[in-house]
CSV table of C-alpha atoms in Angstrom, one decimal:
chain,number,residue,atom,x,y,z
A,1,MET,CA,26.8,76.2,90.6
A,2,ALA,CA,29.8,77.0,92.4
A,3,LEU,CA,29.7,76.1,96.5
A,4,THR,CA,30.7,79.4,97.3
A,5,PRO,CA,32.6,80.1,101.3
A,6,LEU,CA,29.3,80.7,103.0
A,7,ASP,CA,27.9,77.4,101.8
A,8,ILE,CA,30.3,75.2,103.7
A,9,GLN,CA,30.4,77.1,106.7
A,10,ASN,CA,26.8,76.8,107.6
A,11,LYS,CA,26.9,73.1,106.1
A,12,THR,CA,25.9,71.0,109.0
A,13,PHE,CA,25.5,67.3,109.4
A,14,PRO,CA,22.6,64.8,111.0
A,15,THR,CA,24.9,63.1,114.3
A,16,LYS,CA,23.7,59.3,114.3
A,17,MET,CA,25.8,56.9,117.2
A,18,ARG,CA,29.1,56.3,116.9
A,19,GLY,CA,29.5,59.0,113.7
A,20,TYR,CA,32.2,61.7,113.1
A,21,ASN,CA,32.7,63.4,116.7
A,22,GLN,CA,31.3,67.4,115.9
A,23,ASP,CA,34.1,69.4,116.9
A,24,GLU,CA,36.2,67.8,114.7
A,25,VAL,CA,34.4,68.2,111.8
A,26,ASP,CA,33.4,71.7,112.5
A,27,ASP,CA,37.6,72.2,112.5
A,28,PHE,CA,38.4,70.6,109.7
A,29,LEU,CA,35.5,72.7,108.0
A,30,ASP,CA,36.7,76.2,109.0
A,31,LEU,CA,40.0,75.0,107.3
A,32,VAL,CA,38.2,74.3,104.0
A,33,VAL,CA,36.7,77.5,104.3
A,34,ARG,CA,39.9,79.7,105.5
A,35,ASP,CA,40.8,77.6,102.7
A,36,TYR,CA,38.6,78.5,98.9
A,37,GLU,CA,38.2,81.5,100.6
A,38,GLU,CA,41.9,82.6,100.0
A,39,ALA,CA,41.3,80.1,97.0
A,40,THR,CA,38.5,81.9,95.5
A,41,THR,CA,40.2,85.1,96.1
A,42,LYS,CA,43.1,84.1,94.6
A,43,ASN,CA,40.5,83.5,90.9
A,44,ARG,CA,39.4,86.4,91.7
A,45,GLU,CA,42.5,87.9,91.1
A,46,LEU,CA,44.0,85.7,88.1
A,47,GLU,CA,41.0,86.7,86.0
A,48,LYS,CA,41.7,89.9,87.0
A,49,ALA,CA,45.2,89.5,85.3
A,50,ILE,CA,44.7,87.8,82.5
A,51,LYS,CA,41.8,90.2,81.0
A,52,HIS,CA,45.1,92.7,81.7
A,53,SER,CA,46.9,91.3,80.1
A,54,GLU,CA,44.7,90.2,77.2
A,55,GLU,CA,43.8,93.3,76.7
A,56,LYS,CA,47.4,94.7,76.8
A,57,LEU,CA,48.3,91.9,74.4
A,58,GLU,CA,45.3,93.7,71.6
A,59,TYR,CA,47.2,96.6,71.8
A,60,PHE,CA,50.9,95.5,71.7
A,61,ASN,CA,49.0,93.0,68.2
A,62,GLU,CA,48.0,96.5,66.6
A,63,LEU,CA,51.4,98.0,68.1
A,64,LYS,CA,53.6,95.5,66.1
A,65,ASP,CA,50.5,95.7,62.8
A,66,ALA,CA,51.4,99.4,62.7
A,67,LEU,CA,55.6,99.6,63.4
A,68,ASN,CA,55.4,96.3,60.8
A,69,GLN,CA,54.1,99.0,58.6
A,70,SER,CA,56.3,101.1,58.9
A,71,ILE,CA,59.3,98.9,59.0
A,72,ILE,CA,58.1,98.0,55.6
A,73,VAL,CA,58.4,102.0,54.4
A,74,ALA,CA,61.6,102.1,56.4
A,75,GLN,CA,62.7,99.3,54.5
A,76,ASP,CA,62.2,100.4,51.6
A,77,THR,CA,63.7,104.2,51.8
A,78,ALA,CA,66.9,101.9,53.9
A,79,ASP,CA,67.4,100.6,50.5
A,80,LYS,CA,67.1,103.2,48.2
A,81,VAL,CA,69.5,105.3,50.9
A,82,LYS,CA,71.5,102.1,50.6
A,83,THR,CA,72.2,101.6,46.5
A,84,SER,CA,73.2,105.4,47.1
A,85,ALA,CA,75.9,105.2,50.2
A,86,SER,CA,77.0,102.1,48.3
A,87,LYS,CA,78.7,103.4,45.6
A,88,GLU,CA,79.7,106.7,47.8
A,89,SER,CA,81.6,104.3,49.5
A,90,GLU,CA,83.1,102.6,46.4
A,91,VAL,CA,84.3,105.7,46.0
A,92,ILE,CA,85.7,106.6,49.6
A,93,VAL,CA,87.2,103.5,49.7
A,94,THR,CA,89.4,103.6,47.4
A,95,SER,CA,90.4,106.7,48.3
A,96,ALA,CA,90.8,105.6,52.1
A,97,GLN,CA,92.8,102.2,50.6
A,98,ASN,CA,95.6,103.7,48.7
A,99,LYS,CA,95.9,106.7,51.8
A,100,ALA,CA,95.6,104.3,54.7
A,101,ASP,CA,98.8,101.9,52.2
A,102,GLU,CA,100.4,105.3,52.1
A,103,LEU,CA,100.4,106.4,56.0
A,104,VAL,CA,101.0,102.6,56.7
A,105,ALA,CA,104.5,102.6,54.3
A,106,ASN,CA,105.5,105.5,55.6
A,107,ALA,CA,104.9,104.1,59.2
A,108,GLU,CA,106.9,101.6,58.8
A,109,LYS,CA,109.7,103.3,57.4
A,110,ARG,CA,109.8,106.1,60.7
A,111,ALA,CA,109.4,102.7,62.5
A,112,HIS,CA,111.7,100.7,61.4
A,113,GLN,CA,114.2,104.0,62.5
A,114,LEU,CA,113.2,104.3,65.3
A,115,THR,CA,113.8,100.8,66.5
A,116,THR,CA,116.9,101.1,64.7
A,117,ASP,CA,117.9,104.3,66.6
A,118,ALA,CA,116.7,102.9,69.3
A,119,GLU,CA,118.4,99.5,69.9
A,120,GLU,CA,122.1,101.3,69.1
A,121,LYS,CA,121.2,104.2,72.5
A,122,ALA,CA,120.3,101.5,74.3
A,123,ARG,CA,123.2,99.3,73.6
A,124,GLN,CA,125.5,103.0,73.5
A,125,ILE,CA,124.0,103.0,77.3
A,126,LEU,CA,124.3,99.8,78.7
A,127,THR,CA,128.3,99.5,77.8
A,128,ASP,CA,128.1,102.8,79.3
A,129,ALA,CA,126.8,101.7,83.1
A,130,THR,CA,129.0,98.6,82.8
A,131,GLU,CA,132.4,100.4,82.8
A,132,LYS,CA,130.3,103.1,84.9
A,133,ALA,CA,130.0,100.0,87.3
A,134,LYS,CA,133.0,98.5,87.4
A,135,GLN,CA,135.1,101.7,87.9
A,136,LEU,CA,132.6,101.9,90.1
A,137,ALA,CA,133.5,98.8,92.0
A,138,ALA,CA,136.8,99.4,91.5
A,139,GLU,CA,137.3,102.3,93.5
A,140,THR,CA,135.3,100.8,96.5
A,141,GLU,CA,137.5,98.0,96.8
A,142,ASP,CA,140.2,100.3,96.4
A,143,LEU,CA,138.7,102.2,99.3
A,144,LYS,CA,137.2,99.4,101.2
A,145,LYS,CA,140.9,98.4,101.4
A,146,ARG,CA,142.3,102.0,102.1
A,147,THR,CA,139.6,102.5,104.9
A,148,ARG,CA,141.0,98.8,106.3
A,149,VAL,CA,145.2,99.9,106.2
A,150,PHE,CA,143.4,103.6,108.1
A,151,HIS,CA,141.1,101.5,110.6
A,152,GLN,CA,145.1,99.8,111.8
A,153,ARG,CA,147.0,102.5,111.4
A,154,ILE,CA,144.8,104.1,113.9
A,155,SER,CA,144.0,101.0,115.5
A,156,LEU,CA,148.2,100.0,116.3
A,157,MET,CA,148.4,103.9,116.5
A,158,LEU,CA,146.1,104.9,119.3
A,159,GLU,CA,146.8,101.2,121.3
A,160,SER,CA,150.7,102.6,121.3
A,161,GLN,CA,149.7,105.7,122.6
A,162,LEU,CA,147.9,103.8,125.4
A,163,GLU,CA,150.7,102.1,126.0
A,164,GLN,CA,152.9,105.4,126.5
A,165,VAL,CA,150.0,106.9,128.3
A,166,LYS,CA,149.8,103.9,130.7
A,167,SER,CA,153.9,104.0,132.0
A,168,PRO,CA,155.6,104.4,135.0
A,169,GLU,CA,158.0,107.2,133.5
A,170,TRP,CA,154.7,109.4,133.2
A,171,ASP,CA,153.6,107.7,137.0
A,172,GLU,CA,157.7,109.7,137.7
A,173,ILE,CA,157.0,113.2,136.0
A,174,LEU,CA,154.3,113.8,137.9
A,175,GLN,CA,155.5,112.9,140.6
A,176,PRO,CA,155.6,116.4,143.5
A,177,PHE,CA,159.1,118.3,142.9
A,178,SER,CA,159.2,117.8,146.5
A,179,SER,CA,160.1,114.3,145.8
A,180,TYR,CA,163.1,114.9,144.5
A,181,VAL,CA,163.6,116.7,147.9
A,182,ASN,CA,165.7,115.3,150.2
A,183,ASP,CA,166.4,116.7,154.1
A,184,SER,CA,169.7,117.5,152.7
A,185,HIS,CA,168.9,119.5,149.7
A,186,GLU,CA,168.2,122.5,152.1
A,187,VAL,CA,169.0,125.6,150.1
A,188,ILE,CA,166.3,123.8,147.6
A,189,LYS,CA,163.4,123.9,150.3
A,190,GLU,CA,163.9,127.5,151.5
A,191,VAL,CA,163.2,128.4,147.1
A,192,LEU,CA,160.5,126.1,148.0
A,193,ALA,CA,159.5,128.2,151.0
A,194,LYS,CA,159.8,131.0,149.5
A,195,GLN,CA,157.8,129.5,145.5
A,196,LEU,CA,154.3,128.7,148.4
A,197,ASP,CA,154.9,132.0,149.8
A,198,ASN,CA,154.1,133.6,146.6
A,199,GLU,CA,151.8,131.0,146.0
A,200,ASN,CA,149.6,132.6,148.5
A,201,ASN,CA,149.9,135.9,147.7
A,202,PRO,CA,149.3,135.6,144.0
A,203,VAL,CA,150.1,138.6,142.0
A,204,VAL,CA,148.2,139.4,137.9
A,205,ASN,CA,150.2,139.1,135.5
A,206,SER,CA,149.9,140.9,132.2
A,207,GLU,CA,150.9,138.1,130.6
A,208,PRO,CA,150.4,134.4,132.3
A,209,GLU,CA,152.3,131.7,132.1
A,210,THR,CA,151.6,128.6,129.5
A,211,LEU,CA,152.7,126.2,131.0
A,212,GLU,CA,151.6,122.1,128.1
A,213,SER,CA,151.6,119.2,129.9
A,214,PRO,CA,152.9,115.9,128.6
A,215,ALA,CA,149.1,114.8,127.6
A,216,VAL,CA,149.0,118.0,125.4
A,217,GLN,CA,152.3,116.9,123.8
A,218,THR,CA,150.9,114.1,123.2
A,219,PHE,CA,147.4,114.9,122.2
A,220,ASP,CA,149.6,117.0,119.6
A,221,THR,CA,151.8,113.9,119.0
A,222,ARG,CA,148.1,112.7,118.0
A,223,GLU,CA,147.2,114.6,115.6
A,224,ILE,CA,149.9,115.0,113.5
A,225,ASP,CA,150.4,111.6,112.7
A,226,LEU,CA,146.4,111.2,112.1
A,227,SER,CA,147.1,113.5,109.4
A,228,VAL,CA,150.1,112.1,108.2
A,229,ILE,CA,147.8,108.6,107.4
A,230,ALA,CA,145.2,110.5,105.9
A,231,ASP,CA,147.6,112.0,103.5
A,232,GLU,CA,149.2,108.4,103.3
A,233,ASN,CA,145.0,107.5,102.4
A,234,GLU,CA,144.6,109.8,99.8
């Protein structure tokens, strides 16, 4: 008869002199009881699982027998259908093969023509692109040369204009008129005095007098020079 966890738990041992420690034996028995209970529980679960598997196996065996019978019937039907389909497929395959050969021949011919046309057009496009690239490179280089010439000319012109503006002649031109009149020019002094009186009492003229300063004249001359340079670069 198999032991149960309760049998192990209730088991007692008589004590003797210099025997085992009773507390340690009890602790060990507690561990054995616990492990034995777990093993017993797992064993019962395994027995249930085995029983369930056996039932499923029996069901599948019955299902297999039914399927085998169905397969035999289906195989016989399939053989008959296969024979009929084989004859029909031979006719279809022959017709399809002839049609496919015709389509392949036409496709190869069309593909060859398209390839030839595409290669010819690609060569033409490449030739045109090369020519345009050469032309663009030449025009770009020419434009760079003309731009450099224009830059040099305008630099020289601006330096020349700047030297003219900084020349001593401008200092002399821009001096007040009174600086040219000495004490011996009495008549001129009188005219200047009258002019100053007129400036203190201004009269609105219908057409105001406009004087063009040297700076404005220099600006106009510069514009003319720039236009000439621009025409030369064009």
